[in-house]
PDB file of C-alpha atoms in Angstrom:
ATOM      1  CA  UNK A 688       0.321   0.437   0.219  1.00 94.00           C
ATOM      2  CA  UNK A 689       1.027   3.471  -0.805  1.00 95.00           C
ATOM      3  CA  UNK A 690       1.113   5.485   2.567  1.00 97.00           C
ATOM      4  CA  UNK A 691       1.905   8.768   3.223  1.00 97.00           C
ATOM      5  CA  UNK A 692       2.728  10.298   6.608  1.00 98.00           C
ATOM      6  CA  UNK A 693       2.067  13.904   7.151  1.00 97.00           C
ATOM      7  CA  UNK A 694       3.333  16.013  10.205  1.00 96.00           C
ATOM      8  CA  UNK A 695       4.957  19.147  10.781  1.00 92.00           C
ATOM      9  CA  UNK A 696       8.404  19.574  12.243  1.00 90.00           C
ATOM     10  CA  UNK A 697       9.109  18.892  15.845  1.00 87.00           C
ATOM     11  CA  UNK A 698       7.214  17.301  18.177  1.00 89.00           C
ATOM     12  CA  UNK A 699       4.571  16.078  15.774  1.00 93.00           C
ATOM     13  CA  UNK A 700       7.280  14.234  13.284  1.00 94.00           C
ATOM     14  CA  UNK A 701       8.655  12.697  16.569  1.00 92.00           C
ATOM     15  CA  UNK A 702       5.790  11.334  17.777  1.00 95.00           C
ATOM     16  CA  UNK A 703       4.671  10.261  14.519  1.00 97.00           C
ATOM     17  CA  UNK A 704       8.266   8.852  13.634  1.00 95.00           C
ATOM     18  CA  UNK A 705       8.584   6.915  16.885  1.00 92.00           C
ATOM     19  CA  UNK A 706       4.601   5.428  15.876  1.00 95.00           C
ATOM     20  CA  UNK A 707       5.857   4.397  12.082  1.00 94.00           C
ATOM     21  CA  UNK A 708       6.172   0.674  13.128  1.00 93.00           C
ATOM     22  CA  UNK A 709       2.756   1.085  14.674  1.00 95.00           C
ATOM     23  CA  UNK A 710       1.053   2.024  11.933  1.00 97.00           C
ATOM     24  CA  UNK A 711       2.386   0.824   9.010  1.00 96.00           C
ATOM     25  CA  UNK A 712       2.872  -2.773   7.478  1.00 93.00           C
ATOM     26  CA  UNK A 713       6.229  -3.896   6.427  1.00 91.00           C
ATOM     27  CA  UNK A 714       5.064  -3.907   2.326  1.00 94.00           C
ATOM     28  CA  UNK A 715       3.914  -0.320   2.844  1.00 95.00           C
ATOM     29  CA  UNK A 716       5.115   1.864   0.189  1.00 96.00           C
ATOM     30  CA  UNK A 717       5.942   5.371   2.657  1.00 96.00           C
ATOM     31  CA  UNK A 718       6.316   8.888   1.275  1.00 96.00           C
ATOM     32  CA  UNK A 719       6.779  12.054   4.088  1.00 97.00           C
ATOM     33  CA  UNK A 720       5.889  15.508   3.981  1.00 95.00           C
ATOM     34  CA  UNK A 721       7.131  17.287   6.499  1.00 95.00           C
ATOM     35  CA  UNK A 722       8.327  20.859   7.000  1.00 91.00           C
ATOM     36  CA  UNK A 723      11.707  22.285   6.543  1.00 90.00           C
ATOM     37  CA  UNK A 724      13.909  22.379   9.596  1.00 85.00           C
ATOM     38  CA  UNK A 725      17.136  20.795  10.394  1.00 83.00           C
ATOM     39  CA  UNK A 726      14.860  18.321  12.629  1.00 82.00           C
ATOM     40  CA  UNK A 727      13.374  17.011   9.796  1.00 89.00           C
ATOM     41  CA  UNK A 728      16.191  16.773   7.400  1.00 89.00           C
ATOM     42  CA  UNK A 729      18.112  15.274  10.230  1.00 87.00           C
ATOM     43  CA  UNK A 730      15.704  12.591  11.337  1.00 89.00           C
ATOM     44  CA  UNK A 731      14.420  11.777   7.620  1.00 93.00           C
ATOM     45  CA  UNK A 732      17.632  11.872   5.558  1.00 91.00           C
ATOM     46  CA  UNK A 733      17.421   7.965   5.211  1.00 93.00           C
ATOM     47  CA  UNK A 734      13.488   7.845   4.294  1.00 94.00           C
ATOM     48  CA  UNK A 735      11.559   9.584   1.364  1.00 95.00           C
ATOM     49  CA  UNK A 736      10.207  12.839   2.141  1.00 95.00           C
ATOM     50  CA  UNK A 737       9.069  15.817   0.662  1.00 92.00           C
ATOM     51  CA  UNK A 738       9.549  19.343   2.782  1.00 93.00           C
ATOM     52  CA  UNK A 739       7.266  22.602   2.669  1.00 89.00           C
ATOM     53  CA  UNK A 740       7.961  25.517   4.087  1.00 84.00           C
ATOM     54  CA  UNK A 741       7.163  26.257   7.719  1.00 77.00           C
ATOM     55  CA  UNK A 742       3.601  26.812   8.649  1.00 69.00           C
ATOM     56  CA  UNK A 743       3.486  29.664  11.423  1.00 67.00           C
ATOM     57  CA  UNK A 744       0.634  28.824  14.203  1.00 66.00           C
ATOM     58  CA  UNK A 745      -2.639  29.072  13.223  1.00 68.00           C
ATOM     59  CA  UNK A 746      -2.119  31.017   9.747  1.00 71.00           C
ATOM     60  CA  UNK A 747      -4.626  30.114   7.585  1.00 73.00           C
ATOM     61  CA  UNK A 748      -2.497  31.854   4.614  1.00 76.00           C
ATOM     62  CA  UNK A 749       0.392  29.337   5.224  1.00 75.00           C
ATOM     63  CA  UNK A 750      -2.332  26.590   5.456  1.00 77.00           C
ATOM     64  CA  UNK A 751      -3.243  27.212   2.301  1.00 78.00           C
ATOM     65  CA  UNK A 752      -0.114  28.134   0.774  1.00 82.00           C
ATOM     66  CA  UNK A 753       0.964  24.277   1.351  1.00 83.00           C
ATOM     67  CA  UNK A 754      -2.010  23.027   0.470  1.00 85.00           C
ATOM     68  CA  UNK A 755      -1.124  24.165  -3.254  1.00 85.00           C
ATOM     69  CA  UNK A 756       2.436  23.238  -2.852  1.00 85.00           C
ATOM     70  CA  UNK A 757       1.170  19.209  -1.345  1.00 89.00           C
ATOM     71  CA  UNK A 758      -1.755  18.889  -3.708  1.00 89.00           C
ATOM     72  CA  UNK A 759       0.456  17.976  -7.031  1.00 90.00           C
ATOM     73  CA  UNK A 760       2.222  15.475  -4.765  1.00 87.00           C
ATOM     74  CA  UNK A 761      -0.585  13.729  -3.570  1.00 90.00           C
ATOM     75  CA  UNK A 762      -2.359  13.702  -7.398  1.00 89.00           C
ATOM     76  CA  UNK A 763       1.199  12.291  -8.513  1.00 89.00           C
ATOM     77  CA  UNK A 764       1.956   9.823  -5.648  1.00 89.00           C
ATOM     78  CA  UNK A 765      -1.475   8.509  -4.785  1.00 93.00           C
ATOM     79  CA  UNK A 766      -1.410   7.363  -1.725  1.00 95.00           C
ATOM     80  CA  UNK A 767      -3.996   5.236  -1.150  1.00 96.00           C
ATOM     81  CA  UNK A 768      -3.968   6.028   3.068  1.00 97.00           C
ATOM     82  CA  UNK A 769      -2.305   9.327   4.430  1.00 97.00           C
ATOM     83  CA  UNK A 770      -2.054   9.355   8.311  1.00 98.00           C
ATOM     84  CA  UNK A 771      -1.149  12.623  10.267  1.00 98.00           C
ATOM     85  CA  UNK A 772      -0.946  13.853  13.555  1.00 97.00           C
ATOM     86  CA  UNK A 773      -0.754  17.446  12.819  1.00 89.00           C
ATOM     87  CA  UNK A 774      -0.405  20.433  13.157  1.00 89.00           C
ATOM     88  CA  UNK A 775      -1.590  22.575   9.803  1.00 89.00           C
ATOM     89  CA  UNK A 776      -0.045  20.474   7.466  1.00 92.00           C
ATOM     90  CA  UNK A 777      -2.752  17.828   8.211  1.00 94.00           C
ATOM     91  CA  UNK A 778      -5.247  20.399   7.061  1.00 93.00           C
ATOM     92  CA  UNK A 779      -2.942  21.010   4.280  1.00 93.00           C
ATOM     93  CA  UNK A 780      -3.046  17.355   2.864  1.00 94.00           C
ATOM     94  CA  UNK A 781      -6.227  15.496   4.708  1.00 96.00           C
ATOM     95  CA  UNK A 782      -9.371  17.615   3.024  1.00 94.00           C
ATOM     96  CA  UNK A 783      -7.792  16.913  -0.352  1.00 93.00           C
ATOM     97  CA  UNK A 784      -6.581  13.693  -0.256  1.00 94.00           C
ATOM     98  CA  UNK A 785      -9.951  12.263   1.104  1.00 94.00           C
ATOM     99  CA  UNK A 786     -11.814  14.190  -1.608  1.00 92.00           C
ATOM    100  CA  UNK A 787      -9.206  11.835  -4.092  1.00 91.00           C
ATOM    101  CA  UNK A 788     -10.491   8.508  -2.624  1.00 93.00           C
ATOM    102  CA  UNK A 789      -7.429   8.555  -0.290  1.00 95.00           C
ATOM    103  CA  UNK A 790      -8.036   6.331   3.088  1.00 97.00           C
ATOM    104  CA  UNK A 791      -7.659   9.326   5.943  1.00 98.00           C
ATOM    105  CA  UNK A 792      -6.831   9.392   8.718  1.00 98.00           C
ATOM    106  CA  UNK A 793      -6.124  11.860  12.086  1.00 98.00           C
ATOM    107  CA  UNK A 794      -4.017  10.948  15.020  1.00 98.00           C
ATOM    108  CA  UNK A 795      -4.647  14.145  17.287  1.00 97.00           C
ATOM    109  CA  UNK A 796      -0.925  14.663  19.198  1.00 95.00           C
ATOM    110  CA  UNK A 797      -0.260  12.940  22.481  1.00 95.00           C
ATOM    111  CA  UNK A 798       0.433  16.323  23.946  1.00 93.00           C
ATOM    112  CA  UNK A 799      -3.449  17.075  23.495  1.00 94.00           C
ATOM    113  CA  UNK A 800      -4.672  15.755  26.847  1.00 95.00           C
ATOM    114  CA  UNK A 801      -8.206  16.673  27.501  1.00 93.00           C
ATOM    115  CA  UNK A 802      -9.762  18.027  24.165  1.00 93.00           C
ATOM    116  CA  UNK A 803      -8.719  18.310  19.869  1.00 95.00           C
ATOM    117  CA  UNK A 804      -6.407  21.306  18.993  1.00 93.00           C
ATOM    118  CA  UNK A 805      -7.573  23.420  16.246  1.00 91.00           C
ATOM    119  CA  UNK A 806      -7.003  21.560  13.767  1.00 93.00           C
ATOM    120  CA  UNK A 807      -8.183  18.667  15.144  1.00 95.00           C
ATOM    121  CA  UNK A 808     -11.953  20.693  15.800  1.00 95.00           C
ATOM    122  CA  UNK A 809     -11.106  22.185  11.762  1.00 94.00           C
ATOM    123  CA  UNK A 810     -11.034  18.490  10.415  1.00 96.00           C
ATOM    124  CA  UNK A 811     -14.271  17.147  12.350  1.00 95.00           C
ATOM    125  CA  UNK A 812     -16.091  18.752   9.082  1.00 95.00           C
ATOM    126  CA  UNK A 813     -14.387  16.799   6.914  1.00 95.00           C
ATOM    127  CA  UNK A 814     -16.679  13.344   7.362  1.00 94.00           C
ATOM    128  CA  UNK A 815     -14.292  10.833   5.095  1.00 96.00           C
ATOM    129  CA  UNK A 816     -11.727  11.873   7.480  1.00 98.00           C
ATOM    130  CA  UNK A 817     -11.722   9.406  10.203  1.00 98.00           C
ATOM    131  CA  UNK A 818     -10.663  10.745  14.019  1.00 98.00           C
ATOM    132  CA  UNK A 819      -8.468   9.187  16.907  1.00 98.00           C
ATOM    133  CA  UNK A 820      -6.924  10.179  19.757  1.00 98.00           C
ATOM    134  CA  UNK A 821      -4.703   8.715  22.458  1.00 97.00           C
ATOM    135  CA  UNK A 822      -6.768   8.881  25.484  1.00 97.00           C
ATOM    136  CA  UNK A 823     -10.010   6.833  26.348  1.00 95.00           C
ATOM    137  CA  UNK A 824     -11.851   9.701  28.012  1.00 94.00           C
ATOM    138  CA  UNK A 825     -12.568  11.701  24.916  1.00 96.00           C
ATOM    139  CA  UNK A 826     -15.939  11.444  23.171  1.00 95.00           C
ATOM    140  CA  UNK A 827     -17.460  10.348  19.978  1.00 94.00           C
ATOM    141  CA  UNK A 828     -16.443  10.607  17.376  1.00 96.00           C
ATOM    142  CA  UNK A 829     -12.703  10.771  18.373  1.00 97.00           C
ATOM    143  CA  UNK A 830     -12.081   6.725  18.605  1.00 97.00           C
ATOM    144  CA  UNK A 831      -9.089   5.561  20.659  1.00 97.00           C
ATOM    145  CA  UNK A 832      -6.037   3.886  19.060  1.00 97.00           C
ATOM    146  CA  UNK A 833      -3.703   3.732  21.780  1.00 96.00           C
ATOM    147  CA  UNK A 834      -0.584   5.731  23.132  1.00 96.00           C
ATOM    148  CA  UNK A 835       2.900   6.883  22.110  1.00 95.00           C
ATOM    149  CA  UNK A 836       3.548   6.246  25.333  1.00 95.00           C
ATOM    150  CA  UNK A 837       2.970   2.196  26.008  1.00 94.00           C
ATOM    151  CA  UNK A 838       6.142   1.735  24.542  1.00 92.00           C
ATOM    152  CA  UNK A 839       8.210   2.129  28.109  1.00 94.00           C
ATOM    153  CA  UNK A 840       7.755   1.449  31.597  1.00 91.00           C
ATOM    154  CA  UNK A 841      10.661   3.018  34.362  1.00 89.00           C
ATOM    155  CA  UNK A 842      11.393   2.114  37.987  1.00 83.00           C
ATOM    156  CA  UNK A 843      13.306   4.043  40.152  1.00 75.00           C
ATOM    157  CA  UNK A 844      16.228   3.067  42.306  1.00 67.00           C
ATOM    158  CA  UNK A 845      18.322   5.336  45.540  1.00 62.00           C
ATOM    159  CA  UNK A 846      18.267   8.765  44.405  1.00 61.00           C
ATOM    160  CA  UNK A 847      22.232   9.738  43.225  1.00 65.00           C
ATOM    161  CA  UNK A 848      24.641  12.807  43.951  1.00 65.00           C
ATOM    162  CA  UNK A 849      26.934  12.745  41.145  1.00 84.00           C
ATOM    163  CA  UNK A 850      25.806  14.471  38.162  1.00 93.00           C
ATOM    164  CA  UNK A 851      28.593  15.418  36.125  1.00 95.00           C
ATOM    165  CA  UNK A 852      26.831  16.411  32.663  1.00 97.00           C
ATOM    166  CA  UNK A 853      23.610  17.763  31.762  1.00 98.00           C
ATOM    167  CA  UNK A 854      21.562  18.221  28.126  1.00 98.00           C
ATOM    168  CA  UNK A 855      19.665  20.931  28.131  1.00 98.00           C
ATOM    169  CA  UNK A 856      16.929  21.414  25.200  1.00 97.00           C
ATOM    170  CA  UNK A 857      13.953  23.531  24.784  1.00 95.00           C
ATOM    171  CA  UNK A 858      13.229  22.611  20.928  1.00 87.00           C
ATOM    172  CA  UNK A 859      13.410  25.800  18.128  1.00 81.00           C
ATOM    173  CA  UNK A 860      10.034  27.034  18.647  1.00 78.00           C
ATOM    174  CA  UNK A 861       9.871  30.970  18.520  1.00 81.00           C
ATOM    175  CA  UNK A 862       8.701  30.951  21.927  1.00 90.00           C
ATOM    176  CA  UNK A 863      11.003  32.560  24.631  1.00 95.00           C
ATOM    177  CA  UNK A 864      12.043  30.322  27.805  1.00 97.00           C
ATOM    178  CA  UNK A 865      14.329  32.634  29.634  1.00 97.00           C
ATOM    179  CA  UNK A 866      12.894  31.568  33.536  1.00 98.00           C
ATOM    180  CA  UNK A 867      13.691  27.930  32.347  1.00 98.00           C
ATOM    181  CA  UNK A 868      17.624  29.094  31.653  1.00 98.00           C
ATOM    182  CA  UNK A 869      18.072  31.322  34.617  1.00 98.00           C
ATOM    183  CA  UNK A 870      16.398  28.830  37.062  1.00 98.00           C
ATOM    184  CA  UNK A 871      18.991  26.084  35.849  1.00 98.00           C
ATOM    185  CA  UNK A 872      22.152  28.802  35.703  1.00 97.00           C
ATOM    186  CA  UNK A 873      21.229  29.564  39.550  1.00 97.00           C
ATOM    187  CA  UNK A 874      21.339  25.399  40.669  1.00 97.00           C
ATOM    188  CA  UNK A 875      23.257  23.600  38.476  1.00 97.00           C
ATOM    189  CA  UNK A 876      27.358  23.620  40.253  1.00 95.00           C
ATOM    190  CA  UNK A 877      29.888  25.524  37.864  1.00 94.00           C
ATOM    191  CA  UNK A 878      31.631  21.941  37.923  1.00 95.00           C
ATOM    192  CA  UNK A 879      28.539  20.090  36.140  1.00 96.00           C
ATOM    193  CA  UNK A 880      29.362  20.164  31.870  1.00 97.00           C
ATOM    194  CA  UNK A 881      26.066  21.560  30.190  1.00 98.00           C
ATOM    195  CA  UNK A 882      24.910  21.629  26.548  1.00 97.00           C
ATOM    196  CA  UNK A 883      22.863  24.257  26.207  1.00 98.00           C
ATOM    197  CA  UNK A 884      20.472  23.769  22.966  1.00 96.00           C
ATOM    198  CA  UNK A 885      18.478  27.530  23.603  1.00 96.00           C
ATOM    199  CA  UNK A 886      16.252  27.396  20.310  1.00 92.00           C
ATOM    200  CA  UNK A 887      14.906  31.095  20.248  1.00 91.00           C
ATOM    201  CA  UNK A 888      15.419  31.695  23.937  1.00 95.00           C
ATOM    202  CA  UNK A 889      17.355  34.509  25.353  1.00 94.00           C
ATOM    203  CA  UNK A 890      19.822  34.107  27.475  1.00 96.00           C
ATOM    204  CA  UNK A 891      22.397  36.623  27.747  1.00 95.00           C
ATOM    205  CA  UNK A 892      23.447  38.156  30.506  1.00 96.00           C
ATOM    206  CA  UNK A 893      23.136  34.287  32.006  1.00 96.00           C
ATOM    207  CA  UNK A 894      26.563  32.912  31.107  1.00 94.00           C
ATOM    208  CA  UNK A 895      25.282  30.259  28.660  1.00 95.00           C
ATOM    209  CA  UNK A 896      26.971  29.531  26.172  1.00 93.00           C
ATOM    210  CA  UNK A 897      23.617  28.467  23.961  1.00 93.00           C
ATOM    211  CA  UNK A 898      23.271  26.301  20.774  1.00 94.00           C
ATOM    212  CA  UNK A 899      20.145  27.757  18.572  1.00 92.00           C
ATOM    213  CA  UNK A 900      19.706  23.921  17.262  1.00 87.00           C
ATOM    214  CA  UNK A 901      21.930  20.729  16.760  1.00 88.00           C
ATOM    215  CA  UNK A 902      21.574  18.518  14.166  1.00 85.00           C
ATOM    216  CA  UNK A 903      19.299  15.549  16.139  1.00 85.00           C
ATOM    217  CA  UNK A 904      21.808  12.815  15.548  1.00 88.00           C
ATOM    218  CA  UNK A 905      24.213  14.902  17.534  1.00 92.00           C
ATOM    219  CA  UNK A 906      21.535  16.529  20.414  1.00 93.00           C
ATOM    220  CA  UNK A 907      21.030  12.160  20.491  1.00 94.00           C
ATOM    221  CA  UNK A 908      24.810  11.882  21.222  1.00 96.00           C
ATOM    222  CA  UNK A 909      24.792  14.464  23.647  1.00 97.00           C
ATOM    223  CA  UNK A 910      21.997  13.298  25.414  1.00 97.00           C
ATOM    224  CA  UNK A 911      23.037   9.455  25.852  1.00 96.00           C
ATOM    225  CA  UNK A 912      26.245  10.676  27.452  1.00 96.00           C
ATOM    226  CA  UNK A 913      24.896  13.293  29.365  1.00 97.00           C
ATOM    227  CA  UNK A 914      23.937  12.056  33.297  1.00 95.00           C
ATOM    228  CA  UNK A 915      20.273  13.765  32.864  1.00 97.00           C
ATOM    229  CA  UNK A 916      18.643  15.263  30.099  1.00 98.00           C
ATOM    230  CA  UNK A 917      16.418  18.437  31.354  1.00 98.00           C
ATOM    231  CA  UNK A 918      13.733  19.615  28.674  1.00 98.00           C
ATOM    232  CA  UNK A 919      10.765  22.019  27.623  1.00 97.00           C
ATOM    233  CA  UNK A 920       7.595  19.544  28.219  1.00 96.00           C
ATOM    234  CA  UNK A 921       7.192  18.914  24.835  1.00 92.00           C
ATOM    235  CA  UNK A 922       6.892  15.825  23.200  1.00 92.00           C
ATOM    236  CA  UNK A 923       9.630  15.571  20.539  1.00 91.00           C
ATOM    237  CA  UNK A 924      11.985  16.304  23.597  1.00 93.00           C
ATOM    238  CA  UNK A 925      10.693  13.642  25.677  1.00 95.00           C
ATOM    239  CA  UNK A 926      10.399  11.014  23.194  1.00 94.00           C
ATOM    240  CA  UNK A 927      13.613  12.110  22.385  1.00 94.00           C
ATOM    241  CA  UNK A 928      15.416  11.263  26.000  1.00 96.00           C
ATOM    242  CA  UNK A 929      12.790   8.094  26.405  1.00 95.00           C
ATOM    243  CA  UNK A 930      14.320   6.331  22.813  1.00 92.00           C
ATOM    244  CA  UNK A 931      17.675   6.641  24.569  1.00 94.00           C
ATOM    245  CA  UNK A 932      16.723   5.207  27.653  1.00 93.00           C
ATOM    246  CA  UNK A 933      16.960   8.389  29.894  1.00 94.00           C
ATOM    247  CA  UNK A 934      13.862   9.561  32.224  1.00 96.00           C
ATOM    248  CA  UNK A 935      13.787  13.699  31.488  1.00 97.00           C
ATOM    249  CA  UNK A 936      13.004  16.237  33.744  1.00 98.00           C
ATOM    250  CA  UNK A 937      10.265  18.016  31.882  1.00 98.00           C
ATOM    251  CA  UNK A 938       9.381  21.886  32.925  1.00 98.00           C
ATOM    252  CA  UNK A 939       7.119  23.406  31.049  1.00 97.00           C
ATOM    253  CA  UNK A 940       6.618  26.578  29.487  1.00 97.00           C
ATOM    254  CA  UNK A 941       3.427  28.792  30.593  1.00 97.00           C
ATOM    255  CA  UNK A 942       1.261  31.076  28.545  1.00 95.00           C
ATOM    256  CA  UNK A 943       1.008  33.557  31.114  1.00 96.00           C
ATOM    257  CA  UNK A 944       4.743  34.151  30.798  1.00 96.00           C
ATOM    258  CA  UNK A 945       3.750  34.199  27.286  1.00 94.00           C
ATOM    259  CA  UNK A 946       6.443  31.047  26.964  1.00 94.00           C
ATOM    260  CA  UNK A 947       3.636  28.951  24.236  1.00 91.00           C
ATOM    261  CA  UNK A 948       0.040  29.650  22.489  1.00 87.00           C
ATOM    262  CA  UNK A 949      -1.934  27.178  25.942  1.00 89.00           C
ATOM    263  CA  UNK A 950      -0.654  25.538  28.670  1.00 92.00           C
ATOM    264  CA  UNK A 951      -0.736  22.105  26.914  1.00 91.00           C
ATOM    265  CA  UNK A 952       2.930  21.184  28.335  1.00 95.00           C
ATOM    266  CA  UNK A 953       1.510  21.425  31.588  1.00 96.00           C
ATOM    267  CA  UNK A 954      -0.722  18.612  30.771  1.00 95.00           C
ATOM    268  CA  UNK A 955       1.210  16.031  28.567  1.00 96.00           C
ATOM    269  CA  UNK A 956       3.754  16.738  31.717  1.00 97.00           C
ATOM    270  CA  UNK A 957       1.535  15.201  34.135  1.00 97.00           C
ATOM    271  CA  UNK A 958       0.429  12.436  32.097  1.00 96.00           C
ATOM    272  CA  UNK A 959       4.207  11.481  31.881  1.00 97.00           C
ATOM    273  CA  UNK A 960       5.083  12.076  35.343  1.00 96.00           C
ATOM    274  CA  UNK A 961       1.805  10.219  36.102  1.00 95.00           C
ATOM    275  CA  UNK A 962       3.135   7.020  33.825  1.00 95.00           C
ATOM    276  CA  UNK A 963       6.982   7.053  35.557  1.00 95.00           C
ATOM    277  CA  UNK A 964       8.130   8.533  32.126  1.00 96.00           C
ATOM    278  CA  UNK A 965       9.117  11.783  33.681  1.00 97.00           C
ATOM    279  CA  UNK A 966      10.387  13.907  36.640  1.00 97.00           C
ATOM    280  CA  UNK A 967       8.153  16.967  36.175  1.00 98.00           C
ATOM    281  CA  UNK A 968       8.491  20.672  38.039  1.00 98.00           C
ATOM    282  CA  UNK A 969       7.332  24.016  37.395  1.00 98.00           C
ATOM    283  CA  UNK A 970       9.902  26.847  36.871  1.00 98.00           C
ATOM    284  CA  UNK A 971       9.958  27.975  40.200  1.00 97.00           C
ATOM    285  CA  UNK A 972      10.120  24.515  41.966  1.00 98.00           C
ATOM    286  CA  UNK A 973      12.887  23.253  40.076  1.00 98.00           C
ATOM    287  CA  UNK A 974      15.599  22.114  42.328  1.00 97.00           C
ATOM    288  CA  UNK A 975      19.092  19.721  41.490  1.00 96.00           C
ATOM    289  CA  UNK A 976      16.736  17.045  43.512  1.00 94.00           C
ATOM    290  CA  UNK A 977      14.310  16.961  40.416  1.00 96.00           C
ATOM    291  CA  UNK A 978      17.829  15.925  37.988  1.00 96.00           C
ATOM    292  CA  UNK A 979      19.369  13.770  40.632  1.00 94.00           C
ATOM    293  CA  UNK A 980      15.801  11.463  40.534  1.00 93.00           C
ATOM    294  CA  UNK A 981      15.470  11.616  37.105  1.00 95.00           C
ATOM    295  CA  UNK A 982      19.138  10.141  36.603  1.00 93.00           C
ATOM    296  CA  UNK A 983      18.663   7.322  38.970  1.00 92.00           C
ATOM    297  CA  UNK A 984      15.769   5.990  37.601  1.00 92.00           C
ATOM    298  CA  UNK A 985      15.609   2.989  35.055  1.00 89.00           C
ATOM    299  CA  UNK A 986      13.921   2.888  31.843  1.00 91.00           C
ATOM    300  CA  UNK A 987      12.579  -0.142  30.423  1.00 90.00           C
ATOM    301  CA  UNK A 988      11.089  -0.780  26.893  1.00 88.00           C
ATOM    302  CA  UNK A 989       7.967  -2.812  26.526  1.00 87.00           C
ATOM    303  CA  UNK A 990       8.266  -5.549  23.593  1.00 78.00           C
ATOM    304  CA  UNK A 991       4.887  -6.187  23.115  1.00 80.00           C
ATOM    305  CA  UNK A 992       3.110  -3.249  22.235  1.00 86.00           C
ATOM    306  CA  UNK A 993       0.741  -3.623  19.465  1.00 90.00           C
ATOM    307  CA  UNK A 994      -0.355  -1.762  16.259  1.00 94.00           C
ATOM    308  CA  UNK A 995      -2.338   1.377  16.523  1.00 96.00           C
ATOM    309  CA  UNK A 996      -5.818   1.025  16.374  1.00 95.00           C
ATOM    310  CA  UNK A 997      -6.795   2.075  13.005  1.00 95.00           C
ATOM    311  CA  UNK A 998      -4.149  -0.323  11.391  1.00 91.00           C
TER     312      UNK A 998
END
């Protein structure tokens, strides 16, 4: 079957890439569609893919522009199934593909704990698009498909005190998260080696040698060598850490401080914390004990996770 997987770069792409073995069959021919970004280029370098310009959050003009660019690809590739978990690329792709007769599936990103995103709300108006979620509490027309988080479980041991290296990563969103960097700079001892992936955050005057964005392979290698990973409470950063066997410290961006468009990072951080898959803390409450606790936890991969509910 010809399958097109559609996701915006960042957390959406990281999640769908993590799920590919659970949404594909071995004989499927796969084409990825995502936004042009160092992360997507690095992650998909060995996969057939098409890159489109990044669409700013909630930009109707950008979504329409990408629709015009993606439509010829759909006509040429003629996918039999299209799966997307957002964000605006789902709006640019799924409606036109459904009109072409493709089996169209929208899986709401797992950061949407309580209710669908704006993308999900828009796609409800297209009856040919099947709607799935990752939480059992959602009402119809949403159907539970399983969760990307079902693949891991953790166990804890005695806290340890010897943290020698930390990776801090907050993605590359246009939102500032200076509060986190200021707090970490005040609590991490000077003798601890820190890699600061700062994205768009203003770290001037904090004594931080920040890097806007590392290639994904370099960030993963650095995180694997570190004693602990500290990240904003985004699903991409969380999955990256879990994938290398580390329980991260997750700190949510807050809408009140103009760090995000809403507080969904609080919701997903608490879900991960309840599953034992992160150590969750607000910026003001963060201490070195959170880092030590995360560093002491052991992560185990669950081998019996099946396909998602729509496969």
